[in-house]
Short mmCIF file of C-alpha atoms and ligand atoms in Angstrom, two decimals:
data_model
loop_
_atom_site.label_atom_id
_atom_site.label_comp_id
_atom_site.label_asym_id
_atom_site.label_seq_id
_atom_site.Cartn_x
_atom_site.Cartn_y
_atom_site.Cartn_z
CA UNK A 1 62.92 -77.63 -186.59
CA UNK A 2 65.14 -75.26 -187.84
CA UNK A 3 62.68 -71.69 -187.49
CA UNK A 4 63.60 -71.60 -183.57
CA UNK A 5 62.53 -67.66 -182.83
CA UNK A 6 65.30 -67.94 -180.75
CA UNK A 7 66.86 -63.86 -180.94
CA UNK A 8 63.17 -62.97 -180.25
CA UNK A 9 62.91 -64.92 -176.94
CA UNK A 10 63.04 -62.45 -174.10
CA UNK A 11 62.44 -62.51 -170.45
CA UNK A 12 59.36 -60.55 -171.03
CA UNK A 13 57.55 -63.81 -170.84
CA UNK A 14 55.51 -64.61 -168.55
CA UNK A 15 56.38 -68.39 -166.93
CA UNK A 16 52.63 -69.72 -168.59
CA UNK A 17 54.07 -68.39 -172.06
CA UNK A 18 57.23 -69.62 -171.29
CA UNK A 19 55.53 -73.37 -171.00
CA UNK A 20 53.32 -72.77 -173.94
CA UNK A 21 56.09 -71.60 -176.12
CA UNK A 22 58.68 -74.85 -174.55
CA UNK A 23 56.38 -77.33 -175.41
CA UNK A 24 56.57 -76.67 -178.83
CA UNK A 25 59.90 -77.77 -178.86
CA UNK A 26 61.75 -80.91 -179.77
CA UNK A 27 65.12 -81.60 -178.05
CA UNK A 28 67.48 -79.99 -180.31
CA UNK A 29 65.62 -76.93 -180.14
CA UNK A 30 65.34 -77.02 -176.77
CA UNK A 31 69.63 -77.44 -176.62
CA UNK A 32 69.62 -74.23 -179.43
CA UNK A 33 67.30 -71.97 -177.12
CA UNK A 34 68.63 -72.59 -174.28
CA UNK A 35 72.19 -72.24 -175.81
CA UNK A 36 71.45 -68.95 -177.47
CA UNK A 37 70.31 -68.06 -173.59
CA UNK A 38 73.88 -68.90 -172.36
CA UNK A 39 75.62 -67.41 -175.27
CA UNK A 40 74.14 -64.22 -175.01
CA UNK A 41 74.28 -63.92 -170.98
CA UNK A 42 70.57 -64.10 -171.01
CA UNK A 43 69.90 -65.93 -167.08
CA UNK A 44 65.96 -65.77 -167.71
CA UNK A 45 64.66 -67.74 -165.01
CA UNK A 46 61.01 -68.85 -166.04
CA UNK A 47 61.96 -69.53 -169.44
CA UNK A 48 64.72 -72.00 -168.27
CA UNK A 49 62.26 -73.48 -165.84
CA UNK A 50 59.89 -74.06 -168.98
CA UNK A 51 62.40 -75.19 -171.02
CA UNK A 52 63.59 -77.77 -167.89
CA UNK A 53 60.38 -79.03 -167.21
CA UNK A 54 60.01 -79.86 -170.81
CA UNK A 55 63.16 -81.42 -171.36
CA UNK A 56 62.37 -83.79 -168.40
CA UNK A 57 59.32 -84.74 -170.26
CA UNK A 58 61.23 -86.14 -173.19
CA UNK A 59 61.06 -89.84 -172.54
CA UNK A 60 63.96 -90.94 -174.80
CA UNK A 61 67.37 -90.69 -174.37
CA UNK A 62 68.64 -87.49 -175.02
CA UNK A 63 71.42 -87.61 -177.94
CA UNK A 64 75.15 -86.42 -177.07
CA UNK A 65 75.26 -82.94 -178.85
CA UNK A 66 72.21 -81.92 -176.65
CA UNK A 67 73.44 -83.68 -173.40
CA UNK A 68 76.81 -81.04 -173.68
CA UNK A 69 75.38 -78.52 -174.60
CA UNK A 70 72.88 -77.96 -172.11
CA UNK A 71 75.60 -78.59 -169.68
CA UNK A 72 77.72 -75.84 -171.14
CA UNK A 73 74.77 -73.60 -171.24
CA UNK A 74 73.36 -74.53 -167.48
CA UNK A 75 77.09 -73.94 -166.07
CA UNK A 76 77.23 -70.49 -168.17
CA UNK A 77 74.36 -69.48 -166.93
CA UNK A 78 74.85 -70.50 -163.31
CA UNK A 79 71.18 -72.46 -163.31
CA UNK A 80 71.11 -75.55 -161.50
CA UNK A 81 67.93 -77.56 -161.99
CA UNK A 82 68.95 -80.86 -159.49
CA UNK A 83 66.62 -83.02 -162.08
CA UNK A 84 68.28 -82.26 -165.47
CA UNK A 85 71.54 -82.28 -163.84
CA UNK A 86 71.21 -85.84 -162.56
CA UNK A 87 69.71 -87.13 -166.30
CA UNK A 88 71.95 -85.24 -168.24
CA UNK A 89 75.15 -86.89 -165.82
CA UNK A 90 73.49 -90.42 -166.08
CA UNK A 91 72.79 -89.86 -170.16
CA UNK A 92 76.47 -88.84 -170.35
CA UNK A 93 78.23 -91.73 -168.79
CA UNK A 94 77.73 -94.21 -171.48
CA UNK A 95 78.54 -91.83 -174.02
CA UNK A 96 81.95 -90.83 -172.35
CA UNK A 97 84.55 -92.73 -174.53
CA UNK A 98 83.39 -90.95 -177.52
CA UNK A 99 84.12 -87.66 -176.41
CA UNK A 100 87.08 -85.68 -177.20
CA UNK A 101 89.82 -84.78 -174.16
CA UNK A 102 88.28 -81.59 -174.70
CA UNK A 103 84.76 -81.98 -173.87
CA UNK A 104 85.59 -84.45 -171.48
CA UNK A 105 87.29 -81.29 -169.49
CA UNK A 106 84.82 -79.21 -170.22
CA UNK A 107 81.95 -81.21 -169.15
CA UNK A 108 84.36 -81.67 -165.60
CA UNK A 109 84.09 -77.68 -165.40
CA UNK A 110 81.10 -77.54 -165.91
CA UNK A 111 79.49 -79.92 -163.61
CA UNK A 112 82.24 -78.55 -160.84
CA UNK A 113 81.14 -75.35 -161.60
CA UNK A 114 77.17 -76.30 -160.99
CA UNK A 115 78.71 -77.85 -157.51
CA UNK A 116 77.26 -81.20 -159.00
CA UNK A 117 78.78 -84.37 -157.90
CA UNK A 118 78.13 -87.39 -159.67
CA UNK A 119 79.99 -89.83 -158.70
CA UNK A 120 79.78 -92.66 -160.98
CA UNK A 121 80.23 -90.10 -163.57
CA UNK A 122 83.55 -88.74 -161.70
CA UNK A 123 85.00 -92.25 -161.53
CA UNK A 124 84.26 -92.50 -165.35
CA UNK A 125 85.93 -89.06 -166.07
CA UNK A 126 88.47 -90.36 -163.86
CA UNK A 127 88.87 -93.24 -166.03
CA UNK A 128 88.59 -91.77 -168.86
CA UNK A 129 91.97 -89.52 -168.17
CA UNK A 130 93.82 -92.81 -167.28
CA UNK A 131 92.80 -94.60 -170.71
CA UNK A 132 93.90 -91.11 -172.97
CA UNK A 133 96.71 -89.58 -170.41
CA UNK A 134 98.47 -89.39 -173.95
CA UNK A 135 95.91 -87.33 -175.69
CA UNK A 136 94.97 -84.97 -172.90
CA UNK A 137 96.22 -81.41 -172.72
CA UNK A 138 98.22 -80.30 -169.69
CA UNK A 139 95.99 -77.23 -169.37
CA UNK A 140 92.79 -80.49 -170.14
CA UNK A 141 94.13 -82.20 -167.34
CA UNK A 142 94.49 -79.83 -165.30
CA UNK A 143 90.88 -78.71 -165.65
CA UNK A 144 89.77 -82.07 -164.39
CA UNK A 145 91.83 -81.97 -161.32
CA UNK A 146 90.58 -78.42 -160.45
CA UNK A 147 87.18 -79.44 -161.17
CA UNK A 148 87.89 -82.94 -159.12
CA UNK A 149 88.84 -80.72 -155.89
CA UNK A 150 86.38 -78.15 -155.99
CA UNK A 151 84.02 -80.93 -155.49
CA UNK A 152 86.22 -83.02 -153.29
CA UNK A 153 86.17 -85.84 -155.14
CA UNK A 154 88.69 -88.81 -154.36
CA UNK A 155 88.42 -91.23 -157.57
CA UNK A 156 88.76 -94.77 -156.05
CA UNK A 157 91.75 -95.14 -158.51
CA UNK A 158 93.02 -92.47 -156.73
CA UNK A 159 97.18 -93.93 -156.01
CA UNK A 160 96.82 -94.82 -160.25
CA UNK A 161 95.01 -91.54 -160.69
CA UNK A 162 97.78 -89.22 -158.96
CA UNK A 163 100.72 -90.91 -160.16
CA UNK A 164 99.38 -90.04 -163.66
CA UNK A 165 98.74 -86.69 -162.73
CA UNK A 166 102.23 -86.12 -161.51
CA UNK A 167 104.25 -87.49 -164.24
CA UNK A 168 102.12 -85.68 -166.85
CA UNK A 169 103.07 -82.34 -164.46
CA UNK A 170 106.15 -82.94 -164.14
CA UNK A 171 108.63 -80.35 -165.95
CA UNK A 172 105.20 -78.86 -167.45
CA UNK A 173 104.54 -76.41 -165.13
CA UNK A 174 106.20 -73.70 -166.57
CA UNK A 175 104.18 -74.07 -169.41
CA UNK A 176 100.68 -72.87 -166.78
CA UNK A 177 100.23 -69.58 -166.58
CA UNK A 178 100.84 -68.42 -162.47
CA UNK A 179 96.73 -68.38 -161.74
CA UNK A 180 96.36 -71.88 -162.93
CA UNK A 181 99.38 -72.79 -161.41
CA UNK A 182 98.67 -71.65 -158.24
CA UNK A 183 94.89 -73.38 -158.81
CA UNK A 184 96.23 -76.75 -159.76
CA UNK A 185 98.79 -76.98 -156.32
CA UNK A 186 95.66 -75.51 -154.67
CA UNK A 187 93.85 -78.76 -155.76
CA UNK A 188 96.74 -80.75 -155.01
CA UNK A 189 96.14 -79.36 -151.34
CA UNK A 190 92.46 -80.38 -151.25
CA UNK A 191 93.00 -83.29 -152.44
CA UNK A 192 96.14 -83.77 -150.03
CA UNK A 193 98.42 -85.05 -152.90
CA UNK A 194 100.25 -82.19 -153.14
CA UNK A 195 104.62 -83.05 -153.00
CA UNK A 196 107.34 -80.78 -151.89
CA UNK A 197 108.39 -79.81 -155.19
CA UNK A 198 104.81 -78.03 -156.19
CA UNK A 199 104.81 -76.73 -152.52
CA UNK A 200 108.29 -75.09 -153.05
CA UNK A 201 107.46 -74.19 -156.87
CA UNK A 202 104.60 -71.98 -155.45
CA UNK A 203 105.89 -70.54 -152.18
CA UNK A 204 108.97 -69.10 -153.90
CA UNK A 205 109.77 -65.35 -153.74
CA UNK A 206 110.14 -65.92 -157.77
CA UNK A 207 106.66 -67.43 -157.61
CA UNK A 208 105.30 -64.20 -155.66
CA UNK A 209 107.27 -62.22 -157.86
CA UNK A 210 104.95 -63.00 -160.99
CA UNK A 211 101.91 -62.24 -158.63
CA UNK A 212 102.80 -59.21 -157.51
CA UNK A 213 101.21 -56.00 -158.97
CA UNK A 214 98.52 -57.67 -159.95
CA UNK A 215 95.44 -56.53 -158.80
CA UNK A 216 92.67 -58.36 -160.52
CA UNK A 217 89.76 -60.38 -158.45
CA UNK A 218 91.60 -63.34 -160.09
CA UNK A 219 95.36 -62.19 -158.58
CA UNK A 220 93.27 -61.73 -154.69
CA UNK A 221 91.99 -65.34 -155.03
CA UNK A 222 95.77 -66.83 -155.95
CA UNK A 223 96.94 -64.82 -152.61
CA UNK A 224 94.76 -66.79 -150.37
CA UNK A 225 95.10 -70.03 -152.38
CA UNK A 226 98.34 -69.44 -151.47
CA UNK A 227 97.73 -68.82 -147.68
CA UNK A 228 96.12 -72.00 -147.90
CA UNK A 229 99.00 -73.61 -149.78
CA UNK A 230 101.77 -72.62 -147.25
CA UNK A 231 98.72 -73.70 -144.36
CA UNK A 232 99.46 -77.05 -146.03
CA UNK A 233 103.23 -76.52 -145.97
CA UNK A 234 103.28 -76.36 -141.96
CA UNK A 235 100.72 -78.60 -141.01
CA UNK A 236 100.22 -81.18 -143.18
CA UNK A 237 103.86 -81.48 -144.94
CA UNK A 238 106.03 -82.69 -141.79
CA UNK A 239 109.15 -83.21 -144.06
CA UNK A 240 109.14 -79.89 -146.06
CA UNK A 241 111.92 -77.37 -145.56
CA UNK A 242 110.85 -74.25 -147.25
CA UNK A 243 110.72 -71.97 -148.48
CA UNK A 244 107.50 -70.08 -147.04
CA UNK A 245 105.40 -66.80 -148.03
CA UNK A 246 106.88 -64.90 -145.54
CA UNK A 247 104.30 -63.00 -142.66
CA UNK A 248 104.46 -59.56 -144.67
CA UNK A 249 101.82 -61.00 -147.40
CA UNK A 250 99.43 -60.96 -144.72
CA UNK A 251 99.57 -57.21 -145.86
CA UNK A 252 96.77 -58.01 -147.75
CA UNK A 253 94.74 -59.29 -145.48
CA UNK A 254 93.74 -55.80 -143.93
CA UNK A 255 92.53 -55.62 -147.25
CA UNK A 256 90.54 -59.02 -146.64
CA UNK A 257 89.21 -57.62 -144.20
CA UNK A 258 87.73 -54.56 -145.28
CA UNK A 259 86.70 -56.36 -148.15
CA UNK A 260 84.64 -58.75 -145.92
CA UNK A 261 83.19 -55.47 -143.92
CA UNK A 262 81.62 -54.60 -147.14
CA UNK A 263 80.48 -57.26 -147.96
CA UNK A 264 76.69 -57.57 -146.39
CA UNK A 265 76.51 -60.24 -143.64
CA UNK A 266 74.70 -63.18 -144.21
CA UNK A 267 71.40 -64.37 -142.35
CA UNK A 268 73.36 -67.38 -141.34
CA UNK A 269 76.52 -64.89 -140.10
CA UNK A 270 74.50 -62.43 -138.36
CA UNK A 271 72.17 -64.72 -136.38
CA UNK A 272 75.44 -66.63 -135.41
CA UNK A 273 77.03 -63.41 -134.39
CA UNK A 274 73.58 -62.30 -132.32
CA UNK A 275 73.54 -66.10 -130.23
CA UNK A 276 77.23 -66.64 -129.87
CA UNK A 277 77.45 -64.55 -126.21
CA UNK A 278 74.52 -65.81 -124.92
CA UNK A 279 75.86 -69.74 -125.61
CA UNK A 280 80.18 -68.78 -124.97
CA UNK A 281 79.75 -65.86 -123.02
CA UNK A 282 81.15 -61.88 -123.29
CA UNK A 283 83.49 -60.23 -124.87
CA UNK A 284 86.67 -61.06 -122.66
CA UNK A 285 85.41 -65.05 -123.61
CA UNK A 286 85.15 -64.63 -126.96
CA UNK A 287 87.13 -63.36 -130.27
CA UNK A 288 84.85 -62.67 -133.33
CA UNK A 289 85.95 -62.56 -137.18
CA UNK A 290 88.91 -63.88 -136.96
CA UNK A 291 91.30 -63.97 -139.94
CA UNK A 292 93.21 -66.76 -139.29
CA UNK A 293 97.12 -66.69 -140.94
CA UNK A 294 96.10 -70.31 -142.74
CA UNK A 295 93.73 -68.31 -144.75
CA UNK A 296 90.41 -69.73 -143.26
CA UNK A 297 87.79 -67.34 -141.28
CA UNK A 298 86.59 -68.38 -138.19
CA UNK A 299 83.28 -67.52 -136.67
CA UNK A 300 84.36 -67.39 -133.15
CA UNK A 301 87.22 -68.72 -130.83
CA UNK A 302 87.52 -69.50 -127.19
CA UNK A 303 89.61 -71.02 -125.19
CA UNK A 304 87.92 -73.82 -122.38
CA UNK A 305 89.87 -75.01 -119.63
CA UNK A 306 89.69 -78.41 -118.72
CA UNK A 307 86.33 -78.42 -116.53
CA UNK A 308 85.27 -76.48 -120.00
CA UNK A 309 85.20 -73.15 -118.57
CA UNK A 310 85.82 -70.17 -121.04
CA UNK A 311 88.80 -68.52 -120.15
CA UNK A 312 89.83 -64.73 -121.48
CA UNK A 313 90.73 -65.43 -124.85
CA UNK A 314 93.10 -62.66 -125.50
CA UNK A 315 95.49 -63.83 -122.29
CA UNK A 316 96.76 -66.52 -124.62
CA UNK A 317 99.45 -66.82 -126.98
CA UNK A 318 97.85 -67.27 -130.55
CA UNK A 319 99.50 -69.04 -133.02
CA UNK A 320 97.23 -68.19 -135.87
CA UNK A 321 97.21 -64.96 -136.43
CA UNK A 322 99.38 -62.52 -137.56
CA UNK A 323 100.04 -60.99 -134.20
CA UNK A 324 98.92 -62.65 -131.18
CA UNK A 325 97.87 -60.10 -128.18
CA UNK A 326 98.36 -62.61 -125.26
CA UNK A 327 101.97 -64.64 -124.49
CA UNK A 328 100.36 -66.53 -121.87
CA UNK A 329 100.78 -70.20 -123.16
CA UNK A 330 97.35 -72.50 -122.75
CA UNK A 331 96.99 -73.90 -119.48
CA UNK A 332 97.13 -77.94 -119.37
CA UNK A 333 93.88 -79.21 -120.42
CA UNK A 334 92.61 -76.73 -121.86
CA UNK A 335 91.11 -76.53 -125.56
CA UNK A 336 91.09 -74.00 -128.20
CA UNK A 337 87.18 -73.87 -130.06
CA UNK A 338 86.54 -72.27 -133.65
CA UNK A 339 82.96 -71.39 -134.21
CA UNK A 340 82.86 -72.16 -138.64
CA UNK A 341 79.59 -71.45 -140.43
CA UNK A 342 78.78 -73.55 -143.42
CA UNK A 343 77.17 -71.36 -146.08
CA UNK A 344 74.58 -73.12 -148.65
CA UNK A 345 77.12 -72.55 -151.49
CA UNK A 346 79.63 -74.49 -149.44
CA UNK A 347 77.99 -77.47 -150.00
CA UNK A 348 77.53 -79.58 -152.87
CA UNK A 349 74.10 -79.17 -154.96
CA UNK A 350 73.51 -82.76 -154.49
CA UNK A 351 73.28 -82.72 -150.53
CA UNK A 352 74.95 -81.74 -147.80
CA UNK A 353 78.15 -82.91 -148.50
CA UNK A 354 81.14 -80.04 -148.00
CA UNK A 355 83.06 -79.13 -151.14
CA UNK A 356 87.14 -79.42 -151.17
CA UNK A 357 87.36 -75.43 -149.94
CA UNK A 358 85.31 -76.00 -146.71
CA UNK A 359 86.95 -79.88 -146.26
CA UNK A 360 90.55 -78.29 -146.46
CA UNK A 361 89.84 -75.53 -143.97
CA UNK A 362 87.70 -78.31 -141.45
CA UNK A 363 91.52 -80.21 -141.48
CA UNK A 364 93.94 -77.28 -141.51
CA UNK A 365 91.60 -75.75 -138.05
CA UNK A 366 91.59 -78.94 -136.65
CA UNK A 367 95.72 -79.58 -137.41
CA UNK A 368 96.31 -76.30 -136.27
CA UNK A 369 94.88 -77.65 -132.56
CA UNK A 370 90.95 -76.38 -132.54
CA UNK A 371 87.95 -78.34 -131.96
CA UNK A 372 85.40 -77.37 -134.21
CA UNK A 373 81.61 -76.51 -133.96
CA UNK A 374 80.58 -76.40 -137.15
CA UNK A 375 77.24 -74.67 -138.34
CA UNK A 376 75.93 -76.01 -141.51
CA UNK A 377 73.05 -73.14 -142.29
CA UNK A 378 70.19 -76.08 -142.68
CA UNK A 379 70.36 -76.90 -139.00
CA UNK A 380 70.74 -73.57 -137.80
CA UNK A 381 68.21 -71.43 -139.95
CA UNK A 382 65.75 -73.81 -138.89
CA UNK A 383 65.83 -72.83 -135.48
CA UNK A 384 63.59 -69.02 -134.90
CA UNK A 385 64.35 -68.27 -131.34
CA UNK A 386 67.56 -66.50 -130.13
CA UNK A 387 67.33 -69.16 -126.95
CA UNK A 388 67.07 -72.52 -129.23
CA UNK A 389 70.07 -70.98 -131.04
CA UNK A 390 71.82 -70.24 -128.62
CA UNK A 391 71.28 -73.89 -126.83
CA UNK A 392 72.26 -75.17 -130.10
CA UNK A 393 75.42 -73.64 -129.92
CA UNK A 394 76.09 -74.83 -126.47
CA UNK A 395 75.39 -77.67 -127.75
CA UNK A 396 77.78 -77.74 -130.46
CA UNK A 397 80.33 -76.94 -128.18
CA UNK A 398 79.60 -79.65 -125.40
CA UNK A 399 80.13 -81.97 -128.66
CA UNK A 400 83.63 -80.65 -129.91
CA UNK A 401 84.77 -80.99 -126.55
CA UNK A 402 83.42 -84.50 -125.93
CA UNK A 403 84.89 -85.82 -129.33
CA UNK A 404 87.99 -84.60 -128.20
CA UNK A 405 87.90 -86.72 -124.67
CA UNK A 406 86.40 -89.70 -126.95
CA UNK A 407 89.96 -89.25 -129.18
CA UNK A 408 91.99 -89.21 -126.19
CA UNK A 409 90.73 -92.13 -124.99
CA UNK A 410 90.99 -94.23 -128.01
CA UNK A 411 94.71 -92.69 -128.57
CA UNK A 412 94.70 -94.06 -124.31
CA UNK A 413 93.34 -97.52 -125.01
CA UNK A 414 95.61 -97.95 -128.41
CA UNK A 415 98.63 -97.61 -126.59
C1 NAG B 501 103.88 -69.53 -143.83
O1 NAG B 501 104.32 -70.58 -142.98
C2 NAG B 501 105.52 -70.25 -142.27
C3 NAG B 501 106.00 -71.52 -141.56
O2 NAG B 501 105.12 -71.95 -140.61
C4 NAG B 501 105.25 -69.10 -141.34
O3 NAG B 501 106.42 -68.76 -140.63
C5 NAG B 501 104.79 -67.91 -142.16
O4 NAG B 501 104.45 -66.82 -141.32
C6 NAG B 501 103.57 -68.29 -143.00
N1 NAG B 501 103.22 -67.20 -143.87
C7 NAG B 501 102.10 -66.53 -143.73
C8 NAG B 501 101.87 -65.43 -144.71
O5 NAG B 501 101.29 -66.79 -142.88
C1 NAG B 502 81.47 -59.86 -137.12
O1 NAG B 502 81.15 -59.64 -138.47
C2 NAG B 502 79.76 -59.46 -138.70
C3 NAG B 502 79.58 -59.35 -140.21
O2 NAG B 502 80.42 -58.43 -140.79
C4 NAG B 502 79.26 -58.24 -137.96
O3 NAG B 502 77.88 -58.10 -138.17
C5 NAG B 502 79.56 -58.41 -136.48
O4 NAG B 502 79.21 -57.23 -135.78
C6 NAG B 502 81.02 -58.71 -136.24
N1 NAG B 502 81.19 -59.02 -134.84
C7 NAG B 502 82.05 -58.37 -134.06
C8 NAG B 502 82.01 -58.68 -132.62
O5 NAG B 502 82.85 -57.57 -134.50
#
């Protein structure tokens, strides 16, 4: 097989020539088409199928050159096929030891990238960067932590795992550029290993200094890593001192938020937005898009007094965001609600696991003192009428608020 047609492939296929043209192939040329695909930026959709479907046929163990390769090329191309991905994670396993720190990272990326989570594989990639800590790259190594957190993936070696992590950061970190810096505390956060030192390394005006100016997508991502990196700095790092970003970055978040009016609304968003007054009432009850100052959207918020009544939102003081309208404090008992959708790509291709973005902003919410009702989009574009939605929602609510009577009373019984 070495006459693959493969510059003459186009998507003018149709998907039956597509199969007739795939079956032809043996493995390798299967790993060169598809390759050539990926290479050139080609996402052709029923010749990928085709070439999938084939592949799966191949009874034998696929050999290691095609196993990467095809992950390179599916993670390129953005094409996840749930099948291939789970053979070509369980026909890489074995092989793992052989591979160079390099591919070892990449294969991470790309996996993380395809929101794949295998995690037998994980704990061997895990492995893996504990047996060659000495051979990997910092930049290597840091790829596989990234990659670990976007998929919010805690190796079970994790105490061995971190400690390894930090002494092969330490002193290196001048050595990242500030976008993969600011990714790598980032998925520190997630993964809530994250020390003071990183924190402060990060949330320096030096730090911010390197940022500024920048305009790129890429420098409007580090921003809100960031906002999610000093989030983790007040709630979740008791002992840290500082320094902070101060308020005025939230500058940008006007331009968050005209960004987000662009953007189109999702099914998911605007059905959410049509049944949320019919399930929390008006507009006095309820405040909609909020930008919170941790970084994370919410949905909704309301405030529920203690017979779980809404109560005028706005009255309130309002510790997370920028400026609060309200400087009446919460009365006792009462509760503050986020409403949080859960878009498909939130989750993890495997199921309906959440991936470390959506798990960081479920704890920072809940540190910062809301109950959550969370809508996942498979329960909630299931349901067709406005009134199941908006009973669903009630629903939700009624549950937040019970969990949060359940925790009191364990907290009550435990002391
Ligand atoms: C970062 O956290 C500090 C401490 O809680 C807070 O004062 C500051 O406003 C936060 N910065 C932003 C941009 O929200
Ligand atoms: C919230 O945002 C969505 C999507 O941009 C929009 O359709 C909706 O009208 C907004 N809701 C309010 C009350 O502003």
């Amino acid at each position: 097989g070495s006459s693959v047609p493969v510059p003459c492939l186009s998507c003018a296929l149709s998907p039956w020539q597509a199969l007739e043209l795939a079956e032809q192939f043996d493995p390798d040329e299967l790993r060169r088409v598809v390759l050539a695909l990926a290479l050139q930026q080609r996402r052709c959709v029923p010749l990928l199928r085709a070439l999938s479907y084939h592949l799966l046929q191949k009874p034998a163990e696929l050999p290691l050159p095609v196993l990467t390769d095809l992950l390179f090329a599916y993670s390129k191309l953005s094409f996840q096929q749930p099948q291939v991905l789970h053979r070509l994670s369980l026909e890489l396993q074995p092989h793992l030891g052989t591979l160079s720190p390099a591919q070892v990272s990449r294969c991470a990326r790309s996996f993380a990238s395809l929101r794949w989570l295998s995690r037998p594989l994980a704990e061997a990639i895990a492995q893996y960067s504990l047996d060659n800590a000495q051979k990997l790259s910092i930049t290597q190594l840091c790829g596989i932590l990234v990659s670990f957190a976007r998929l919010n993936f805690q190796p079970s070696s994790s105490e061995e795992f971190f400690s390894m992590v930090h002494e092969q950061l330490q002193g290196q970190e001048q050595q990242l550029d500030t976008h993969l810096l600011t990714d790598v505390v980032w998925s520190l956060c997630v993964l809530q290993q994250a020390r003071p030192p990183h924190l402060r390394q990060v949330l320096s005006p030096e730090f911010q200094a390197r940022l500024r100016g920048d305009t790129s997508p890429r420098a409007q991502s580090s921003w809100l890593k960031l906002l999610h990196i000093n989030a983790t700095a007040r709630l979740e790092a008791p002992g840290y001192q500082g320094p902070f970003l101060p308020p005025e970055v939230l500058g940008g978040d006007g331009d968050r938020d005209k960004d987000k009016e662009r953007e189109k609304a999702t099914p998911l968003q605007r059905g959410l937005q049509e049944a949320l007054p019919g399930a929390l009432g008006g507009p006095d009850l309820l405040r909609h898009n909020v930008s919170t100052v941790y970084g994370w959207d919410i949905d909704a918020e309301a405030v529920l007094d203690s017979d779980n009544k809404p109560l005028p939102v706005r009255d309130f003081t309002a510790p997370h965001l920028p400026c609060s309208e309200g400087t009446k404090p919460l009365p006792p008992g009462a509760r503050r609600v986020a409403v949080l959708r859960w878009e498909f790509p939130q989750f993890s291709s495997r199921g309906r696991e959440l991936l470390g973005r959506g798990s960081m902003a479920r704890r920072h919410l809940r540190a910062a003192g809301f109950l959550l009702a969370e809508v996942p989009h498979y329960e909630f574009l299931e349901l067709k009428l406005e009134r199941q939605r908006v009973a669903y929602l009630k629903d939700k609510v009624a549950k937040a608020l019970a969990s949060d009577t359940a925790g009191d009373m364990a907290t009550d019984t435990a002391t």
